N, CA, C and O atoms as a CHARMM CRD file, in Angstrom:
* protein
*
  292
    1    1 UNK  N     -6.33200 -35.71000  10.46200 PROA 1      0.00000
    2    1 UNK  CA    -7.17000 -34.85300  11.25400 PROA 1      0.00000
    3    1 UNK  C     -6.35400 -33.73100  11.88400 PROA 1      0.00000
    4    1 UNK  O     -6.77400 -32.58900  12.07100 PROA 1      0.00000
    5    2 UNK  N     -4.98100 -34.24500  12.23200 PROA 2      0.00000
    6    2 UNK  CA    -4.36500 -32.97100  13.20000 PROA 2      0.00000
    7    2 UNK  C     -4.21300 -31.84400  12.06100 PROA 2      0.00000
    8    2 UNK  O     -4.66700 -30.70500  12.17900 PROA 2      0.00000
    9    3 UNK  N     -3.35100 -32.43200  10.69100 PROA 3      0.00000
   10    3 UNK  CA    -3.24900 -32.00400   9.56900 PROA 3      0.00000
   11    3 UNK  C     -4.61100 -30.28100   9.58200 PROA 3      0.00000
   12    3 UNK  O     -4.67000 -29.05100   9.58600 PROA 3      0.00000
   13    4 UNK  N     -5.20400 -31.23900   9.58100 PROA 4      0.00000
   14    4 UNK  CA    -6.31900 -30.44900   9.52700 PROA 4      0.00000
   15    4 UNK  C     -6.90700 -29.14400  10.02800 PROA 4      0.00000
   16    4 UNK  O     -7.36300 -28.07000   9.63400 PROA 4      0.00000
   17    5 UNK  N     -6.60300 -29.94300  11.27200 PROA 5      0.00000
   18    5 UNK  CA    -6.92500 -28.52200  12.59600 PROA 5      0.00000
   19    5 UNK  C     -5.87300 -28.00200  12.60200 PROA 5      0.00000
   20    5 UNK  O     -5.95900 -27.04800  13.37600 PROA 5      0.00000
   21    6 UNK  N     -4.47200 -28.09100  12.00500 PROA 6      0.00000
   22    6 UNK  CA    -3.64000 -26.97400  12.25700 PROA 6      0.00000
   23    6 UNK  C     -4.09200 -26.10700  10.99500 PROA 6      0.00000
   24    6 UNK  O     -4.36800 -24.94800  11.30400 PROA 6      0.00000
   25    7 UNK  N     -4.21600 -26.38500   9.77100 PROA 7      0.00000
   26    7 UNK  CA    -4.67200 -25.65200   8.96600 PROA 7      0.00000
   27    7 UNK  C     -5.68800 -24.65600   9.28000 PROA 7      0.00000
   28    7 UNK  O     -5.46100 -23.51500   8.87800 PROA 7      0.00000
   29    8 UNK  N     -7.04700 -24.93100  10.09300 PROA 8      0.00000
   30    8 UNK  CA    -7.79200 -24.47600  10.12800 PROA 8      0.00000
   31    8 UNK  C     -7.32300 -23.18100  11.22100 PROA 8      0.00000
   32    8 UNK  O     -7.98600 -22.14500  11.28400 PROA 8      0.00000
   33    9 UNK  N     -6.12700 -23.40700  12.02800 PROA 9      0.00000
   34    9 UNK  CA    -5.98200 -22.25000  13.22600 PROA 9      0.00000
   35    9 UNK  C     -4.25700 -21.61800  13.04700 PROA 9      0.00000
   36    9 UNK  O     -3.42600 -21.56700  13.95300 PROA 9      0.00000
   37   10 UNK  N     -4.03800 -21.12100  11.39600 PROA 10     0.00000
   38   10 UNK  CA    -3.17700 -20.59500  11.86900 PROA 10     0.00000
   39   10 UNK  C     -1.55500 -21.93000  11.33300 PROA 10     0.00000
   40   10 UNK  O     -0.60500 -21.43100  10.73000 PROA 10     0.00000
   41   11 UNK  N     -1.54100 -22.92700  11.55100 PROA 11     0.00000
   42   11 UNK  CA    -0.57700 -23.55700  11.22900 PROA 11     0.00000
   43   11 UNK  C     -0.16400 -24.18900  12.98100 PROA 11     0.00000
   44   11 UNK  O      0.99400 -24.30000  13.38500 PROA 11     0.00000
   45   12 UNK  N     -0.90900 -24.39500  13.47500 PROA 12     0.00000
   46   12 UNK  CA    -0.90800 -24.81800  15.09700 PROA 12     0.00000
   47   12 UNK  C     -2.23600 -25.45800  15.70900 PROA 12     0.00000
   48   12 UNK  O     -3.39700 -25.05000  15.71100 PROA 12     0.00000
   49   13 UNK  N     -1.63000 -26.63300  16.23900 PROA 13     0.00000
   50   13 UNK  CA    -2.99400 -27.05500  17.18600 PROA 13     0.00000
   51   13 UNK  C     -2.31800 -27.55200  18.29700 PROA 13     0.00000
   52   13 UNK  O     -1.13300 -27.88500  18.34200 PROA 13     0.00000
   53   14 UNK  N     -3.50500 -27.59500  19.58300 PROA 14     0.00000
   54   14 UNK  CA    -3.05100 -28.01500  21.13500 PROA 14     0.00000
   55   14 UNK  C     -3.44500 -29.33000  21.12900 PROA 14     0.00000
   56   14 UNK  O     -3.97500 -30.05100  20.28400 PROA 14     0.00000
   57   15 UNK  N     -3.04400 -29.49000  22.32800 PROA 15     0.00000
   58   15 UNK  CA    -3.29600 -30.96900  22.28200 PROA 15     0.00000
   59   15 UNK  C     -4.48700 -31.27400  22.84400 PROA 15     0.00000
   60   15 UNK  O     -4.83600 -32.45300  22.77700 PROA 15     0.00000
   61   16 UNK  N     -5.44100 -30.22100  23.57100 PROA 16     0.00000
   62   16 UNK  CA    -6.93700 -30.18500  23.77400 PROA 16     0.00000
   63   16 UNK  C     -7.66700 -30.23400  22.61700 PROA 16     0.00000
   64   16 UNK  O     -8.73300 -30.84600  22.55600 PROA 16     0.00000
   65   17 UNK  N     -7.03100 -29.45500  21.39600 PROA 17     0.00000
   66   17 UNK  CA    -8.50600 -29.31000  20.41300 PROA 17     0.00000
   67   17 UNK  C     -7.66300 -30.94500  19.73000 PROA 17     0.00000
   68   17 UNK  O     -8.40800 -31.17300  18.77600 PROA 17     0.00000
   69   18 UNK  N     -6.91800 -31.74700  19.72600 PROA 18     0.00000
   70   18 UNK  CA    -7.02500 -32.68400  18.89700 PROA 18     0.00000
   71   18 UNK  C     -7.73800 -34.04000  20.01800 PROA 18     0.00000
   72   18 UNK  O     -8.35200 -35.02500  19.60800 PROA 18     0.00000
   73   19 UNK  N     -7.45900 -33.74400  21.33500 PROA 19     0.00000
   74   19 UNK  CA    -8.61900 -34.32200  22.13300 PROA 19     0.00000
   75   19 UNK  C    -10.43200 -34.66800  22.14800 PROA 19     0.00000
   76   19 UNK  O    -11.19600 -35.62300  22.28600 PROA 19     0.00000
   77   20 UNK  N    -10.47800 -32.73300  21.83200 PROA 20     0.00000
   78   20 UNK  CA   -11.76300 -32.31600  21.36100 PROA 20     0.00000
   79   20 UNK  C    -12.71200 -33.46900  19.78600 PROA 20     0.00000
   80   20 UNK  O    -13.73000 -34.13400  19.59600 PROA 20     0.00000
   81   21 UNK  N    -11.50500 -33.02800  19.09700 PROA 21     0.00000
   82   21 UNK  CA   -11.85200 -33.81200  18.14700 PROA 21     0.00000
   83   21 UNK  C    -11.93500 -35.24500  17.65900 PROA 21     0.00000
   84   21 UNK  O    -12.58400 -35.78500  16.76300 PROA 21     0.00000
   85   22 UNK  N    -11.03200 -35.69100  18.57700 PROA 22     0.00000
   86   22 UNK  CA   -10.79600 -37.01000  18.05900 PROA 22     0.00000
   87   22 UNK  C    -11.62700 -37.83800  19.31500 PROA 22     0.00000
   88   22 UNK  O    -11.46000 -39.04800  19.16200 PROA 22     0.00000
   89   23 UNK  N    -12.00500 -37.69800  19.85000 PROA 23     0.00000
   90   23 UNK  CA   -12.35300 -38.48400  21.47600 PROA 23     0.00000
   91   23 UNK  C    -11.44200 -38.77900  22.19700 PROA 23     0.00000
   92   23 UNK  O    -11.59300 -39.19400  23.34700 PROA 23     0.00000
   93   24 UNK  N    -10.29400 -38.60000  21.59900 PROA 24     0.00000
   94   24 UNK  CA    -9.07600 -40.07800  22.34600 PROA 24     0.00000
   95   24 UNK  C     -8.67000 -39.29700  24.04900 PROA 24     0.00000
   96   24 UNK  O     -9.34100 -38.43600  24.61800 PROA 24     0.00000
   97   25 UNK  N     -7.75000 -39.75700  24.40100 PROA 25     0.00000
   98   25 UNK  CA    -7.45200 -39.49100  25.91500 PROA 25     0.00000
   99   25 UNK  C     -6.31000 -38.70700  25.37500 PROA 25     0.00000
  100   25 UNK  O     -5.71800 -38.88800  24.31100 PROA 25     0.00000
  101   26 UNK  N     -6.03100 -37.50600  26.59100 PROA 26     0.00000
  102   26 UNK  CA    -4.97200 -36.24000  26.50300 PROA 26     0.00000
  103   26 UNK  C     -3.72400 -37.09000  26.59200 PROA 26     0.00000
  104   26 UNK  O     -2.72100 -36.51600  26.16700 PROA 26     0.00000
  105   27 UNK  N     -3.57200 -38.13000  26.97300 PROA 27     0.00000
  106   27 UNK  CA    -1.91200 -39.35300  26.65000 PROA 27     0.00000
  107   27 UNK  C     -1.86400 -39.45800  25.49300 PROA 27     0.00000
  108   27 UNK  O     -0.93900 -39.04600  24.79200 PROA 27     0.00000
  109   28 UNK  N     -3.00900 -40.11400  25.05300 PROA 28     0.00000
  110   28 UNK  CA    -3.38000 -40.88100  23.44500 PROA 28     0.00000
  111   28 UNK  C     -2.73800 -39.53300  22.72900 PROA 28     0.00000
  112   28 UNK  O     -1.51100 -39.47100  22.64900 PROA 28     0.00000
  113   29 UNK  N     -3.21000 -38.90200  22.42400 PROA 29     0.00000
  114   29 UNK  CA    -3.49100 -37.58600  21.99800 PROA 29     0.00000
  115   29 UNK  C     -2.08700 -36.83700  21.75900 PROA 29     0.00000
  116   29 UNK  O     -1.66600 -36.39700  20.68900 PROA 29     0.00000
  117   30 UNK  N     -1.50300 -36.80300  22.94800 PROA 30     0.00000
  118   30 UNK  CA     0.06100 -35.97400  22.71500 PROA 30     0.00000
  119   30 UNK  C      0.85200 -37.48400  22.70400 PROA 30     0.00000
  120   30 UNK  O      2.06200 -37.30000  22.57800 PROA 30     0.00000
  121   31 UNK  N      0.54100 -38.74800  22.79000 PROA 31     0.00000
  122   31 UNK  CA     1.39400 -39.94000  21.83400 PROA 31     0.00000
  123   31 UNK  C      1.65500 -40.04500  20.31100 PROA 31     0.00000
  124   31 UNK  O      2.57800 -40.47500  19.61900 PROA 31     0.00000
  125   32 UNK  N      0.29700 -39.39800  20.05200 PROA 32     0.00000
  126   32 UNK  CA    -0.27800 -39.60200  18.68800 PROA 32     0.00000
  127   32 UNK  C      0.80200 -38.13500  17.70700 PROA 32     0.00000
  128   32 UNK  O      1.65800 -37.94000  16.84400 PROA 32     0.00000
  129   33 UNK  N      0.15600 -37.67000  18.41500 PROA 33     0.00000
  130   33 UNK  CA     1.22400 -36.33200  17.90600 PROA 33     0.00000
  131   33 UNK  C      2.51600 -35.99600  18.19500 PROA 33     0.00000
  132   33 UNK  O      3.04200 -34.89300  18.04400 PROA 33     0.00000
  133   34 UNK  N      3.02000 -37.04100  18.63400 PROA 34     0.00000
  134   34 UNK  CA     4.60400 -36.73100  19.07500 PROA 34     0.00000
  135   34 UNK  C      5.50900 -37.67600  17.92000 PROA 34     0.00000
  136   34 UNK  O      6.65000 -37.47300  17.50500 PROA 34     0.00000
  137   35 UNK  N      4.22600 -39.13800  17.46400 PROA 35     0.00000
  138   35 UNK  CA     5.37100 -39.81800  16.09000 PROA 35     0.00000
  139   35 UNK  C      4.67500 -38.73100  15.19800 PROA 35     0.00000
  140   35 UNK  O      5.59400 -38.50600  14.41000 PROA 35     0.00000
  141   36 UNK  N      3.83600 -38.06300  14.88400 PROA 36     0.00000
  142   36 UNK  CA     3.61500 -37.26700  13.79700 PROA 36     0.00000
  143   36 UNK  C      5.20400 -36.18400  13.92600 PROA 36     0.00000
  144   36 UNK  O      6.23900 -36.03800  13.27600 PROA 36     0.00000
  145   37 UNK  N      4.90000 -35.90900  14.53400 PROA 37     0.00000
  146   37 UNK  CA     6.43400 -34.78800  14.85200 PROA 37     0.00000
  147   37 UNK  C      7.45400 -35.69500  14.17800 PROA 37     0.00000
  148   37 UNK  O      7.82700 -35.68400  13.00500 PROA 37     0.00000
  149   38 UNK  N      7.80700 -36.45400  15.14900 PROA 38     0.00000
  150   38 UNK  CA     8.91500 -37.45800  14.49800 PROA 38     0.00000
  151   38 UNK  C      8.88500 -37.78100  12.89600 PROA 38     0.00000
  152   38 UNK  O      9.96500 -37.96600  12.33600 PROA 38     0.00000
  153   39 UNK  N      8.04000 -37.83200  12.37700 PROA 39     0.00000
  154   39 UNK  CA     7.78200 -38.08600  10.82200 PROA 39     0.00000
  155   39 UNK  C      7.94700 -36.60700   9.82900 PROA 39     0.00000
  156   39 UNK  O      7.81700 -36.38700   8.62500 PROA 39     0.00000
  157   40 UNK  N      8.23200 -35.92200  10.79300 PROA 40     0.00000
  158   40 UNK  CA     8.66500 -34.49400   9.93700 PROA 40     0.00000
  159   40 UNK  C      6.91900 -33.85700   9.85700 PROA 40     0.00000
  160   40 UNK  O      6.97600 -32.65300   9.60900 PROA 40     0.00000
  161   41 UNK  N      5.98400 -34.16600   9.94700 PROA 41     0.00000
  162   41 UNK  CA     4.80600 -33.18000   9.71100 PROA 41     0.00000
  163   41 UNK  C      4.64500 -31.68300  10.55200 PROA 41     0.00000
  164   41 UNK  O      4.39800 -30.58400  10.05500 PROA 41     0.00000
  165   42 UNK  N      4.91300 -32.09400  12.27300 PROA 42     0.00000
  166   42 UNK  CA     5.23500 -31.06800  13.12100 PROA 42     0.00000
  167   42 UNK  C      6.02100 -30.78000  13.81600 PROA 42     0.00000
  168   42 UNK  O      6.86400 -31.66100  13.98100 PROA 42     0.00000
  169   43 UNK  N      6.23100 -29.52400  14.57800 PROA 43     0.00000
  170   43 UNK  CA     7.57100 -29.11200  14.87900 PROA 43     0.00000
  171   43 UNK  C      6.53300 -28.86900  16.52000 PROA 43     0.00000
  172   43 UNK  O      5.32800 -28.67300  16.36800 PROA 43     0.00000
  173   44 UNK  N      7.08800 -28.90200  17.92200 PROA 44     0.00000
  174   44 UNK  CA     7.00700 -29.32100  18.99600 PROA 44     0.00000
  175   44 UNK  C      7.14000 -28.00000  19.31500 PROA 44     0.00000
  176   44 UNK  O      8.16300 -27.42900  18.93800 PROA 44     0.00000
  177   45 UNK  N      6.28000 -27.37400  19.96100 PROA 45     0.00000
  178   45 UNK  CA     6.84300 -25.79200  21.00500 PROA 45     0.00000
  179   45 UNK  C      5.76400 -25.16500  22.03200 PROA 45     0.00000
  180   45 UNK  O      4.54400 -25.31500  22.09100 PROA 45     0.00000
  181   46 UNK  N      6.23700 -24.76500  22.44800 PROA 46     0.00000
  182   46 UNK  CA     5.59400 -24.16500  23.52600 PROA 46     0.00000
  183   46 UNK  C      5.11500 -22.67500  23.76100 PROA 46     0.00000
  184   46 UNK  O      5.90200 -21.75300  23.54700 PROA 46     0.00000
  185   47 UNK  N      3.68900 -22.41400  24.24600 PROA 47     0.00000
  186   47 UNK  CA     3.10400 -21.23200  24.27600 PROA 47     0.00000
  187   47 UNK  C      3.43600 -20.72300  25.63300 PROA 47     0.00000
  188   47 UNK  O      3.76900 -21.28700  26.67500 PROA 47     0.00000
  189   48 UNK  N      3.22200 -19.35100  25.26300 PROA 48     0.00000
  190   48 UNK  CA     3.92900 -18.22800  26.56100 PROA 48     0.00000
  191   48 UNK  C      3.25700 -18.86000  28.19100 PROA 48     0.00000
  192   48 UNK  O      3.73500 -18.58900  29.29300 PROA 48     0.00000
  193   49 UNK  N      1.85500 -19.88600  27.88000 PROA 49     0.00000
  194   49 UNK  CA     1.88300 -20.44300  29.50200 PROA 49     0.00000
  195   49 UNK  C      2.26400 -21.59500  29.65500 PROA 49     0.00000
  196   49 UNK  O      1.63100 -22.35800  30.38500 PROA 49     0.00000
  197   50 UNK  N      3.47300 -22.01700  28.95000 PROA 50     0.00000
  198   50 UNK  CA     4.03700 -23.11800  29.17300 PROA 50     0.00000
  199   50 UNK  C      3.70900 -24.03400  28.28100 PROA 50     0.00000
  200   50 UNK  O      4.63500 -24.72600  27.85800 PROA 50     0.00000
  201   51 UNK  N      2.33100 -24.28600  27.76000 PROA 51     0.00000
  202   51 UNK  CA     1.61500 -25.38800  26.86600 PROA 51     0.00000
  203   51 UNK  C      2.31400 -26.09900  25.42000 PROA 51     0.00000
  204   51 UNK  O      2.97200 -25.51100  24.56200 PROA 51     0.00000
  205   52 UNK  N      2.02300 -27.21400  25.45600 PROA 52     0.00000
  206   52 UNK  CA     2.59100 -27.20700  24.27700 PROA 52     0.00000
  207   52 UNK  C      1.42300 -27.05400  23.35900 PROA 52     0.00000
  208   52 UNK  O      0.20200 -27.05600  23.51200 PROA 52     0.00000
  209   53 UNK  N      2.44000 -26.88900  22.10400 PROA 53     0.00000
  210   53 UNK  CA     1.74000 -26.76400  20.82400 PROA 53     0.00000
  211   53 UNK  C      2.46300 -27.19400  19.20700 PROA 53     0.00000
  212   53 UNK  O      3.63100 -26.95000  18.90200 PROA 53     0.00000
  213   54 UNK  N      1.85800 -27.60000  18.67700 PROA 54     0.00000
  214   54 UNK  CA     2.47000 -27.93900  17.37900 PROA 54     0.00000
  215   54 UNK  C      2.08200 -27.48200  16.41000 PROA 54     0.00000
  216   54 UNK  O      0.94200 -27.22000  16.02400 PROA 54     0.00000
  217   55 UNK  N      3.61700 -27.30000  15.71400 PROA 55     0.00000
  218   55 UNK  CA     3.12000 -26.59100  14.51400 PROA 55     0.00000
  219   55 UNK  C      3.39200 -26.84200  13.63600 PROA 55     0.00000
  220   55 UNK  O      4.48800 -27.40000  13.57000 PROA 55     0.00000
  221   56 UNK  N      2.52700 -26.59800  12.17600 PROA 56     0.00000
  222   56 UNK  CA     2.89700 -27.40600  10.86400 PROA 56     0.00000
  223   56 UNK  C      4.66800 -27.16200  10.73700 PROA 56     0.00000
  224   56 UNK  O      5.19300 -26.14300  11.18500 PROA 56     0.00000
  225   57 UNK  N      5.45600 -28.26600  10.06000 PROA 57     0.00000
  226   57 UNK  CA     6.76700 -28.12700   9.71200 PROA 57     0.00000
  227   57 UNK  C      6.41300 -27.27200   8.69500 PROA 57     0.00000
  228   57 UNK  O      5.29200 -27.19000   8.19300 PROA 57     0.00000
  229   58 UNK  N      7.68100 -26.44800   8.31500 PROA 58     0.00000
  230   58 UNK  CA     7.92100 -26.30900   7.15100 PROA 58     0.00000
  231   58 UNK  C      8.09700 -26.77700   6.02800 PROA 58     0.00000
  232   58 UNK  O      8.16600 -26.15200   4.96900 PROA 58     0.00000
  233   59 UNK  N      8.21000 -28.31600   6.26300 PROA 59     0.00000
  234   59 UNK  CA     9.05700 -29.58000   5.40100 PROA 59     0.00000
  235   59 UNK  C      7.84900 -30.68300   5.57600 PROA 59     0.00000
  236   59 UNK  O      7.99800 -31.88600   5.36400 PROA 59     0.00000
  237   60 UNK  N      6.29400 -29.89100   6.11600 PROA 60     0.00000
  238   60 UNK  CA     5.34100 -30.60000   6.31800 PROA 60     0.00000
  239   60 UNK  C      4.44400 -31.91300   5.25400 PROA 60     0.00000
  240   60 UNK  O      3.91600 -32.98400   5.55400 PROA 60     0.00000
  241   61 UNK  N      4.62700 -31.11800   3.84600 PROA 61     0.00000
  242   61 UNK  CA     4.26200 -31.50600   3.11000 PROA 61     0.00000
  243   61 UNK  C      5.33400 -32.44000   2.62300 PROA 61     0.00000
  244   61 UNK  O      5.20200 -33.64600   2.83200 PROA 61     0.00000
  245   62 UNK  N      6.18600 -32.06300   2.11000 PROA 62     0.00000
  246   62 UNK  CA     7.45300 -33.09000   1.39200 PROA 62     0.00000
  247   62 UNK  C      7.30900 -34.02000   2.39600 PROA 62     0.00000
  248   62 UNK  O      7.31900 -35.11900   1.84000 PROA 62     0.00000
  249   63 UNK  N      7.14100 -34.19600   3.93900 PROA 63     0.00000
  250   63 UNK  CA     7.22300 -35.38900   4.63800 PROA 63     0.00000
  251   63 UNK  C      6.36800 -36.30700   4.30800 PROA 63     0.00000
  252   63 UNK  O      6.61000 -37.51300   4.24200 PROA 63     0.00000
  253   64 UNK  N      4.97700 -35.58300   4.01400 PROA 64     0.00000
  254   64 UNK  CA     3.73600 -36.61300   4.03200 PROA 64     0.00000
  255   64 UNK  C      3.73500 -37.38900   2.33400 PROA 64     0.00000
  256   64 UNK  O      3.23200 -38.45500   1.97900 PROA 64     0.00000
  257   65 UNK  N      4.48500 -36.38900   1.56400 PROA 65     0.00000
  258   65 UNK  CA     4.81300 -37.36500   0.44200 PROA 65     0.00000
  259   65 UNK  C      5.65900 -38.51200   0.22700 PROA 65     0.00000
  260   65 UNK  O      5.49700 -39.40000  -0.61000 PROA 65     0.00000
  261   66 UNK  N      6.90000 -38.35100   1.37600 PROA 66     0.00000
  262   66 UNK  CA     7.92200 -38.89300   1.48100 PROA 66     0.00000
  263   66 UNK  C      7.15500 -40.37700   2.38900 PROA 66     0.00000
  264   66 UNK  O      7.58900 -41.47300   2.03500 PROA 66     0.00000
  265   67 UNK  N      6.24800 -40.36400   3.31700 PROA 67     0.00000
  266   67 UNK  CA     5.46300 -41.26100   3.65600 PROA 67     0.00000
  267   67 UNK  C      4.34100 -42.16700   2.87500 PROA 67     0.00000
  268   67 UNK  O      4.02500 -43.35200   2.98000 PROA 67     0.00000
  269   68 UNK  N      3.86200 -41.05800   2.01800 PROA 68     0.00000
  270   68 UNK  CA     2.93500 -41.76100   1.22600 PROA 68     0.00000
  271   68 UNK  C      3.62100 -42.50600   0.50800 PROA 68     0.00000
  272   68 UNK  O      3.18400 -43.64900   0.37400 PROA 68     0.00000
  273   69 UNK  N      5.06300 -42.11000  -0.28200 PROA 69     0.00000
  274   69 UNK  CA     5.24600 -43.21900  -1.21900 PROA 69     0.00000
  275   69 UNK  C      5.97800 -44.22500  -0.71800 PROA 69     0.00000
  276   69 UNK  O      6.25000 -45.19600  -1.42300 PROA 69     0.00000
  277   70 UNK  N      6.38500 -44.12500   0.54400 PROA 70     0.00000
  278   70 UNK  CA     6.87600 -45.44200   1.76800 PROA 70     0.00000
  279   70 UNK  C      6.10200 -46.58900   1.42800 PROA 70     0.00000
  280   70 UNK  O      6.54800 -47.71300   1.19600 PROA 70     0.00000
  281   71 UNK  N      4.64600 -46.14600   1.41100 PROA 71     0.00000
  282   71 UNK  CA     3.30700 -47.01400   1.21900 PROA 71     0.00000
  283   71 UNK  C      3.00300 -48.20700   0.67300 PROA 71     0.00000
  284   71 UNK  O      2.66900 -49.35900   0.95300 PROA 71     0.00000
  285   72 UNK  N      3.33400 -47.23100  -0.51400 PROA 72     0.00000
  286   72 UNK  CA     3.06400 -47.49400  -1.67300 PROA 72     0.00000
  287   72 UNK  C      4.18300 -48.97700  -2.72900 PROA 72     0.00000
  288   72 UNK  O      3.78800 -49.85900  -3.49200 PROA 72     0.00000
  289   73 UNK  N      5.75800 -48.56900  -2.19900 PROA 73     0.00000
  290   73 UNK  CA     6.46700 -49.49000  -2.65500 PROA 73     0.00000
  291   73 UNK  C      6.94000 -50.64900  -1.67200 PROA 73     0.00000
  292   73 UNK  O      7.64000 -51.56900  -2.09400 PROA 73     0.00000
């Protein structure tokens, strides 16, 4: 899903619109997206009012393959 909404805005989402979307709580929410970071999908930064924001890695995709076939064997 985050996958998702960063696609849809640019290669970035806050941690309100994955709130928005998902129901979960603004903890849940930037927990959830902080092992995504850790797994190589996003990169952690901050907007000019301080906020954070994440943004697709560059190495976004090769990560999620590198996970999928974790899966798998």
């Amino acid at each position: 899903m985050a996958l998702a909404l960063a696609k849809k805005n640019g290669g970035q989402v806050q941690v309100e619109q994955v709130v928005k979307a998902s129901g979960l709580t603004r903890d849940e929410a930037t927990y959830r997206m902080r092992q995504l970071t850790g797994r190589g999908l996003f990169d952690l930064d901050f907007d000019a009012n301080g906020q954070m924001v994440w943004k697709l890695s560059p190495d976004a995709g090769r990560a999620q393959l590198a996970e999928t076939a974790g899966r798998s064997g």
